[in-house]
Structure formats: C-alpha cells, structure tokens
CSV table of C-alpha atoms in Angstrom, one decimal:
chain,number,residue,atom,x,y,z
A,1,MET,CA,91.3,-32.2,-36.8
A,2,SER,CA,90.6,-28.2,-36.9
A,3,LEU,CA,86.3,-28.6,-37.3
A,4,PHE,CA,86.2,-30.7,-34.2
A,5,ILE,CA,88.7,-28.4,-32.2
A,6,SER,CA,86.8,-25.4,-32.9
A,7,SER,CA,83.2,-26.4,-32.1
A,8,PRO,CA,84.3,-27.5,-29.2
A,9,LYS,CA,85.0,-23.6,-28.2
A,10,THR,CA,81.9,-22.2,-29.8
A,11,SER,CA,79.9,-24.7,-27.7
A,12,GLY,CA,82.3,-23.6,-24.2
A,13,ASP,CA,81.8,-20.4,-25.4
A,14,GLU,CA,77.3,-20.3,-25.8
A,15,GLY,CA,77.0,-22.9,-23.0
A,16,GLY,CA,78.6,-19.9,-20.9
A,17,GLY,CA,76.0,-17.7,-22.0
A,18,ASP,CA,73.5,-20.3,-20.9
A,19,THR,CA,74.4,-19.4,-17.7
A,20,GLU,CA,74.8,-16.5,-17.7
A,21,MET,CA,71.1,-16.6,-18.9
A,22,LYS,CA,70.2,-18.6,-16.3
A,23,GLN,CA,71.7,-17.5,-12.5
A,24,GLN,CA,69.9,-14.0,-14.1
A,25,GLU,CA,66.3,-16.1,-14.2
A,26,THR,CA,67.2,-18.5,-10.6
A,27,ALA,CA,68.3,-14.5,-9.0
A,28,PRO,CA,66.0,-14.5,-6.3
A,29,VAL,CA,62.9,-11.2,-6.5
A,30,PRO,CA,63.0,-9.1,-3.4
A,31,ALA,CA,60.0,-9.6,-1.3
A,32,LEU,CA,58.8,-7.0,1.3
A,33,PRO,CA,55.7,-10.0,3.6
A,34,LYS,CA,57.4,-8.5,6.8
A,35,LYS,CA,57.1,-4.7,6.0
A,36,THR,CA,53.9,-4.9,4.9
A,37,LYS,CA,52.3,-7.2,7.9
A,38,GLN,CA,54.1,-4.9,10.4
A,39,PRO,CA,51.4,-2.6,10.1
A,40,LYS,CA,48.6,-4.5,10.5
A,41,GLU,CA,50.0,-5.1,13.4
A,42,CYS,CA,50.4,-1.8,14.7
A,43,PHE,CA,46.4,-0.7,13.8
A,44,LEU,CA,45.0,-4.2,16.1
A,45,ILE,CA,47.3,-2.4,19.0
A,46,GLN,CA,46.2,0.9,18.7
A,47,PRO,CA,42.7,1.0,19.8
A,48,LYS,CA,43.4,-0.3,23.2
A,49,GLU,CA,46.3,2.4,23.6
A,50,THR,CA,43.6,4.7,22.4
A,51,LYS,CA,41.5,4.0,25.3
A,52,GLU,CA,43.8,3.5,27.6
A,53,GLU,CA,44.9,7.0,27.1
A,54,SER,CA,41.9,8.3,27.7
A,55,THR,CA,41.9,7.4,30.8
A,56,LYS,CA,44.9,8.9,32.3
A,57,THR,CA,43.6,12.1,30.2
A,58,ARG,CA,40.7,11.8,32.4
A,59,LYS,CA,42.8,11.3,35.6
A,60,TRP,CA,44.5,14.5,34.7
A,61,LYS,CA,41.8,16.6,34.5
A,62,LYS,CA,40.3,15.8,37.6
A,63,LYS,CA,43.2,16.1,39.3
A,64,LYS,CA,43.6,19.8,37.7
A,65,ILE,CA,40.5,20.8,38.8
A,66,THR,CA,41.4,19.4,43.0
A,67,ASP,CA,44.5,21.8,41.9
A,68,ILE,CA,43.1,25.1,40.7
A,69,LEU,CA,40.5,24.5,43.5
A,70,ALA,CA,43.2,24.8,46.1
A,71,LYS,CA,44.0,28.0,44.9
A,72,SER,CA,41.3,29.3,44.9
A,73,GLU,CA,40.6,31.5,47.5
A,74,PRO,CA,38.8,30.1,51.0
A,75,LYS,CA,35.8,31.6,52.3
A,76,PRO,CA,35.2,31.5,55.6
A,77,GLY,CA,31.9,30.0,58.1
A,78,THR,CA,29.3,32.1,58.4
A,79,PRO,CA,26.4,31.6,61.5
A,80,GLU,CA,24.3,31.9,58.3
A,81,ASP,CA,25.9,28.6,56.4
A,82,LEU,CA,24.8,26.8,59.4
A,83,GLN,CA,21.9,27.2,59.4
A,84,LYS,CA,21.3,26.6,56.4
A,85,LEU,CA,22.3,23.3,56.1
A,86,MET,CA,20.1,23.0,59.0
A,87,LYS,CA,17.3,24.1,57.3
A,88,ASP,CA,18.3,21.2,54.1
A,89,TYR,CA,18.6,18.8,56.6
A,90,TYR,CA,15.6,19.0,57.7
A,91,SER,CA,12.9,20.7,56.0
A,92,SER,CA,12.5,17.4,53.9
A,93,ASN,CA,11.2,15.0,56.6
A,94,ARG,CA,9.9,18.1,59.5
A,95,SER,CA,6.4,19.8,60.7
A,96,VAL,CA,7.0,23.9,60.0
A,97,ILE,CA,6.6,23.4,64.4
A,98,GLU,CA,9.2,21.2,64.8
A,99,LEU,CA,11.9,23.1,62.9
A,100,GLU,CA,11.7,26.3,65.0
A,101,GLU,CA,12.4,24.0,67.7
A,102,LEU,CA,15.6,23.3,66.2
A,103,ASN,CA,16.2,26.7,65.6
A,104,LEU,CA,20.1,28.1,66.8
A,105,PRO,CA,19.2,32.2,67.0
A,106,ASP,CA,20.9,34.5,66.1
A,107,SER,CA,22.3,35.6,69.6
A,108,CYS,CA,24.2,32.0,71.2
A,109,PHE,CA,26.7,32.3,67.3
A,110,LEU,CA,30.3,34.1,68.5
A,111,LYS,CA,32.6,36.4,66.0
A,112,ALA,CA,33.7,33.0,63.4
A,113,ASN,CA,37.1,32.8,62.3
A,114,ASP,CA,37.9,34.8,59.4
A,115,LEU,CA,41.4,32.9,58.6
A,116,THR,CA,43.6,35.3,60.5
A,117,HIS,CA,43.4,33.2,63.3
A,118,SER,CA,44.8,30.7,64.9
A,119,LEU,CA,43.1,28.0,67.4
A,120,SER,CA,44.7,29.9,70.8
A,121,SER,CA,44.1,33.0,69.3
A,122,TYR,CA,40.4,32.5,68.0
A,123,LEU,CA,39.8,30.5,71.7
A,124,LYS,CA,41.2,33.6,73.5
A,125,GLU,CA,38.8,36.1,71.3
A,126,ILE,CA,35.9,33.9,71.5
A,127,CYS,CA,36.6,33.4,75.8
A,128,PRO,CA,39.2,35.2,77.1
A,129,LYS,CA,37.8,35.2,80.6
A,130,TRP,CA,38.9,31.0,80.4
A,131,VAL,CA,41.0,30.6,83.5
A,132,LYS,CA,38.3,31.9,85.6
A,133,LEU,CA,36.0,29.4,84.3
A,134,ARG,CA,37.4,26.2,84.3
A,135,LYS,CA,39.1,27.6,87.7
A,136,ASN,CA,36.0,27.2,89.1
A,137,HIS,CA,34.1,23.5,87.0
A,138,THR,CA,35.3,21.3,89.5
A,139,GLU,CA,31.7,18.6,88.0
A,140,LYS,CA,32.9,15.3,86.8
A,141,LYS,CA,30.9,13.3,83.5
A,142,SER,CA,31.0,17.2,82.1
A,143,VAL,CA,33.3,19.4,80.2
A,144,LEU,CA,32.9,23.4,79.9
A,145,MET,CA,34.1,23.6,76.1
A,146,LEU,CA,34.0,21.0,73.0
A,147,ILE,CA,35.5,21.0,69.3
A,148,LEU,CA,34.0,19.3,67.7
A,149,CYS,CA,36.3,17.8,63.7
A,150,SER,CA,36.1,14.9,61.5
A,151,SER,CA,38.9,12.6,62.3
A,152,ALA,CA,41.3,11.7,65.3
A,153,VAL,CA,44.2,12.3,63.4
A,154,ARG,CA,42.7,16.3,63.7
A,155,ALA,CA,41.3,16.5,66.7
A,156,LEU,CA,44.7,15.4,68.1
A,157,GLU,CA,46.8,18.3,65.6
A,158,LEU,CA,43.4,20.5,67.4
A,159,ILE,CA,44.9,19.5,70.9
A,160,ARG,CA,48.6,20.1,70.1
A,161,SER,CA,47.8,24.0,68.4
A,162,MET,CA,46.0,24.7,71.4
A,163,THR,CA,48.7,24.5,74.1
A,164,ALA,CA,49.1,28.8,74.6
A,165,PHE,CA,44.9,28.8,75.4
A,166,LYS,CA,44.6,25.9,77.3
A,167,GLY,CA,47.2,26.0,79.3
A,168,ASP,CA,46.8,23.9,83.0
A,169,SER,CA,43.3,23.0,81.2
A,170,LYS,CA,42.6,19.1,82.0
A,171,VAL,CA,41.9,18.4,78.2
A,172,MET,CA,40.3,14.8,77.1
A,173,LYS,CA,40.5,13.3,73.1
A,174,LEU,CA,37.0,11.9,72.8
A,175,PHE,CA,37.3,9.8,69.6
A,176,ALA,CA,37.2,5.9,69.1
A,177,LYS,CA,40.2,5.1,67.1
A,178,HIS,CA,41.9,2.8,69.7
A,179,ILE,CA,39.9,4.2,72.7
A,180,LYS,CA,37.2,2.6,73.8
A,181,VAL,CA,33.3,4.2,74.4
A,182,GLN,CA,33.7,2.6,78.2
A,183,LYS,CA,37.3,3.9,79.1
A,184,GLN,CA,36.6,7.4,78.0
A,185,VAL,CA,32.9,7.3,80.5
A,186,LYS,CA,35.4,6.1,83.6
A,187,LEU,CA,37.7,8.8,82.5
A,188,LEU,CA,35.3,11.0,83.0
A,189,GLU,CA,33.8,10.0,86.1
A,190,LYS,CA,37.2,10.3,88.2
A,191,ARG,CA,37.7,13.8,87.1
A,192,ALA,CA,36.4,16.5,85.8
A,193,VAL,CA,37.4,18.2,82.6
A,194,HIS,CA,37.9,20.9,81.2
A,195,LEU,CA,38.1,21.0,76.9
A,196,GLY,CA,36.9,17.8,75.5
A,197,VAL,CA,38.4,17.5,71.5
A,198,GLY,CA,37.0,14.6,69.4
A,199,THR,CA,34.3,13.0,66.6
A,200,PRO,CA,30.2,13.7,66.8
A,201,GLY,CA,30.1,10.8,66.6
A,202,ARG,CA,32.0,9.3,69.7
A,203,ILE,CA,30.1,12.0,71.8
A,204,LYS,CA,26.8,11.4,70.4
A,205,GLU,CA,27.4,7.9,72.1
A,206,LEU,CA,28.7,9.2,75.6
A,207,VAL,CA,26.4,11.5,75.7
A,208,LYS,CA,23.9,8.9,75.2
A,209,GLN,CA,25.6,6.3,77.6
A,210,GLY,CA,24.8,9.0,80.7
A,211,GLY,CA,29.1,9.0,80.5
A,212,LEU,CA,28.3,13.2,79.2
A,213,ASP,CA,25.9,15.3,80.0
A,214,LEU,CA,25.5,18.5,78.1
A,215,ASN,CA,24.1,21.0,80.8
A,216,PRO,CA,27.3,22.2,82.4
A,217,LEU,CA,29.0,23.0,78.8
A,218,LYS,CA,29.2,27.2,77.4
A,219,PHE,CA,31.3,26.5,74.0
A,220,LEU,CA,31.1,23.9,71.7
A,221,VAL,CA,33.2,24.8,68.7
A,222,PHE,CA,33.0,23.5,64.5
A,223,ASP,CA,36.2,23.2,63.1
A,224,TRP,CA,34.6,24.6,60.1
A,225,ASN,CA,37.4,26.3,57.6
A,226,TRP,CA,39.6,23.4,57.9
A,227,ARG,CA,39.8,21.3,55.2
A,228,ASP,CA,41.5,17.8,53.9
A,229,GLN,CA,43.4,16.0,50.7
A,230,LYS,CA,40.3,16.0,49.6
A,231,LEU,CA,39.2,19.2,49.6
A,232,LYS,CA,36.4,18.4,52.4
A,233,ARG,CA,35.7,20.6,54.9
A,234,MET,CA,34.2,18.5,58.4
A,235,MET,CA,30.3,20.0,56.5
A,236,ASP,CA,30.9,18.5,53.3
A,237,ILE,CA,31.2,15.0,54.7
A,238,PRO,CA,27.7,13.8,54.6
A,239,GLU,CA,28.1,11.0,58.0
A,240,ILE,CA,29.6,13.7,59.7
A,241,ARG,CA,27.1,16.1,58.5
A,242,LYS,CA,24.7,13.6,60.0
A,243,GLU,CA,25.9,13.1,63.3
A,244,VAL,CA,26.3,16.6,64.1
A,245,PHE,CA,22.9,17.2,63.6
A,246,GLU,CA,22.2,14.4,65.7
A,247,LEU,CA,24.4,15.8,68.7
A,248,LEU,CA,22.4,19.3,67.9
A,249,GLU,CA,19.2,17.7,68.8
A,250,MET,CA,20.8,15.8,72.0
A,251,GLY,CA,19.9,18.8,74.3
A,252,ILE,CA,22.2,21.5,72.4
A,253,CYS,CA,19.9,23.6,70.4
A,254,SER,CA,17.6,23.9,73.9
A,255,LEU,CA,20.9,24.7,75.5
A,256,CYS,CA,21.7,27.5,72.4
A,257,GLN,CA,18.0,28.8,72.9
A,258,SER,CA,18.2,29.1,76.5
A,259,GLU,CA,22.2,30.9,76.2
A,260,SER,CA,23.6,29.0,78.2
A,261,LEU,CA,26.1,27.8,75.6
A,262,LYS,CA,27.4,29.6,72.7
A,263,LEU,CA,28.4,28.1,69.1
A,264,GLY,CA,32.2,29.3,67.3
A,265,LEU,CA,33.3,28.1,64.0
A,266,PHE,CA,36.7,28.0,63.8
C-alpha cells in the first residue's frame, strides 16, 4: 500500500512541474506591431504638411514686405514725375512731333503738395482767389476745378475733406458708381457747377458725350500722393493711368500750353 500511496504524490509533483513549464511556454510574447507602424503613418503625411507650411511662409513674407513699405517714408509727387510717366507712356507709339504736342510746359504746374497739407489748405494755397472766381462763374456744362482720383469711395472722402475750402460752391460727384452718365449730363445742363470730383474714366465719358466742356476749366488737381490698401497711388494703377492720359489728350494739354489751365499734384 505504501508503494501505491507514494507514487501519486510523486506523479502530482511532476505534474505540477509540467504545468509550470507549460504556463511559461504558452505565455504571450510581447509584440509592438502598432508602435512600428506609427512612424510610417507620420512620414506619409509629413510631405503635405511641409508644402502647406512653405506656402504659409511665402504669404507671411509678402505681408512683411508690405509692412516695410507702409513704414517707409513717403515721397511727395513732383511735376517731373508726371512728365516722365507721360514720356514713358507715349514714347513707344508716338513720333517726336506728336510728343511735343503733348508736352506740358513747366509754367502750367502749381506748387505740389509737400505732404503737410490737408486738401482744403492745399486748395487755398494754389487758388487764393477762389471766392471771386466762383462768383463770376455762370457757365453751364462746365466746372472751374476738377479733382481726379482713383475711385468713387476716394472721391467722397475728398469731398468731405474740402469743406473749409468750398464754402457755398456747387460740387458735383463725377464717377460711375450708382450714377448714370445721362443723369450727370442733365445736372450739368441745369445749373452752373464750380467743383467736380471724380474718376478720369467718367469725366472722359462726359466730355465725349458733350456733357462737360473743358474750356472754362481753370484748375486740374491730381490726387497724386494718396495710397490705397495695397500702397498703390492713382497713377500706379494701369487702367487709371491710361484713362488719365486719354483725358489729357482731349484738350487738357492744349489748355495747359495756352496757359489758361493750371495743374496741381495733391
């Protein structure tokens, strides 16, 4: 009996040892499949992020250049600037004789704004006898003074800023926004207007249609030094520059040469 009793204990001990061995053999081996895949996913997305970042960097650089220009000291326009622009514009398609016909004499230029003036103070300086002039002006379909600017919004700003100068003068908006050219022609026919503020494109159209006579004009003022949000002046915009020169050819240059018209750069 003792033989039969001792054998189960021995077998139980051996079985327990086999169980421990089996547990060690069947225990799961740690694996890192996900950790090895994660870097690969990041590397696949990285080139797109690099392109977007480079685009953002370029845009930021452009804004930085604009900021530098905005902080740079502005230079007031001079008569030589206008003369040079005209020469560059016409020299490629005009003969020497035709260029002479468009030449603006130095005597026709008034003192340019040195950037210390408001519009009212500048107009008072270049036209000290304005009150007498406007009282004697009774001709319809004409104005004594034209102020050229780049847009309707800018024209409204200029009209508001010239209150101290205009007094009781009749002022007319000469731009295309919300105002038909036929309506402006009728208004010019009804009464005498002293001041016209607007864009060269609309003023040119009024001259073409016979609604505005330039012969009584005494002063033509360019809104020369003002810059828009992109730091562009009126004459920096190709479309505006083209319309200005076309308007000058419609009698402005000949009036300057006869010394009946004066030009100012505000």
